[in-house]
CSV table of C-alpha atoms in Angstrom, one decimal:
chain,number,residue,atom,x,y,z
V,649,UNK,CA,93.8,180.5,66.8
V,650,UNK,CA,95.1,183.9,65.4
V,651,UNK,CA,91.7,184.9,64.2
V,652,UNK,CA,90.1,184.7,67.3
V,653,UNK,CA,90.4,188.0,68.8
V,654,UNK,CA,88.4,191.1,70.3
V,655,UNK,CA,87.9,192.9,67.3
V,656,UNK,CA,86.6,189.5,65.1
V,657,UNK,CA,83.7,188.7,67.7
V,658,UNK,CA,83.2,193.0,68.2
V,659,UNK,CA,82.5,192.5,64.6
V,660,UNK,CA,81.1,189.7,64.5
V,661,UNK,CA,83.0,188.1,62.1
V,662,UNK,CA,85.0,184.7,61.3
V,663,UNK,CA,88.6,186.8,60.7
V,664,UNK,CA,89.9,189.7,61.6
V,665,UNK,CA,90.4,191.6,58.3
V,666,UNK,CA,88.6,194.8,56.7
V,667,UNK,CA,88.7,195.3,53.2
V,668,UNK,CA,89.9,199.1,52.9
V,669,UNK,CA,86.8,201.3,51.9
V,670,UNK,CA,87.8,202.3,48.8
V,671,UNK,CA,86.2,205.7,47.4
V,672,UNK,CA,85.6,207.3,43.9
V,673,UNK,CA,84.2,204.4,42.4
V,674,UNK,CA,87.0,201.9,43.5
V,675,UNK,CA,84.7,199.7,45.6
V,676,UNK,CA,81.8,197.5,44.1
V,677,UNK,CA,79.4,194.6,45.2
V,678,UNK,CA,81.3,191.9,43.8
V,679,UNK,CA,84.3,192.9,46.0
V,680,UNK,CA,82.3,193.6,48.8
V,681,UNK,CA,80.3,190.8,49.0
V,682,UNK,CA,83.0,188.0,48.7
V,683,UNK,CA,85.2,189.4,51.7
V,684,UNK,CA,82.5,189.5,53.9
V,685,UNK,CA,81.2,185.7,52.8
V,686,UNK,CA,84.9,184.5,53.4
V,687,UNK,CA,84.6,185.9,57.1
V,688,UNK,CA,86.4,189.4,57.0
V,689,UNK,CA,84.7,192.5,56.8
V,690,UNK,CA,83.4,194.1,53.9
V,691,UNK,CA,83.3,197.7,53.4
V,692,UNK,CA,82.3,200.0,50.7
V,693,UNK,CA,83.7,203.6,50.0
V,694,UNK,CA,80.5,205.6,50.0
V,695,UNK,CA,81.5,209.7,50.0
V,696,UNK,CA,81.0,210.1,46.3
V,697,UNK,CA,77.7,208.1,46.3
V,698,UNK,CA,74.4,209.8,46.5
V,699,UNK,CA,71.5,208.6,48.7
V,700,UNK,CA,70.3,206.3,45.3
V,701,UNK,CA,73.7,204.9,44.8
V,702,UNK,CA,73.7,204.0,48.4
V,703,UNK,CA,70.5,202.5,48.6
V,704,UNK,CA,71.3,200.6,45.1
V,705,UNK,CA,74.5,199.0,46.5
V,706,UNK,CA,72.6,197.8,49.7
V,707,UNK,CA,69.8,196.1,47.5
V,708,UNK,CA,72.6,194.6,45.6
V,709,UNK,CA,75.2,193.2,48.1
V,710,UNK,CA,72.5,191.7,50.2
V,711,UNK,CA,71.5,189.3,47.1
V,712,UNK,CA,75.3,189.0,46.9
V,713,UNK,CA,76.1,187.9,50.0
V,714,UNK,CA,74.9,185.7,53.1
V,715,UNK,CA,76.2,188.5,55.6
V,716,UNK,CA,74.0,191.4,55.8
């Protein structure tokens, strides 16, 4: 199939697709969380964030989703 390629099992993941890492507040959990429990590969934008905010969105997105 078209998924199937090196970077989807480098990643470990069903499809080969990266949500873009949005920055300045752009990303959030909810986002997050549902591409990476439809198979791609979630990604949070994380420059602006302090250590808390960092740590806060962790605790959160792995009660959101089933890919930690």
């Amino acid at each position: 199939m078209w998924y199937n390629t090196r970077a989807s099992k480098l990643l470990d993941i069903k499809y080969p697709i990266l949500l873009g890492p949005f920055g300045g507040g752009l990303s959030n959990v909810e986002l997050t969380a549902l591409v990476s429990n439809m198979g791609g590969l979630g990604a949070l934008g994380a420059y602006t964030l302090s250590a808390q905010e960092i740590y806060d969105f962790d605790r959160k997105f792995k009660a959101a989703s089933d890919q930690s």
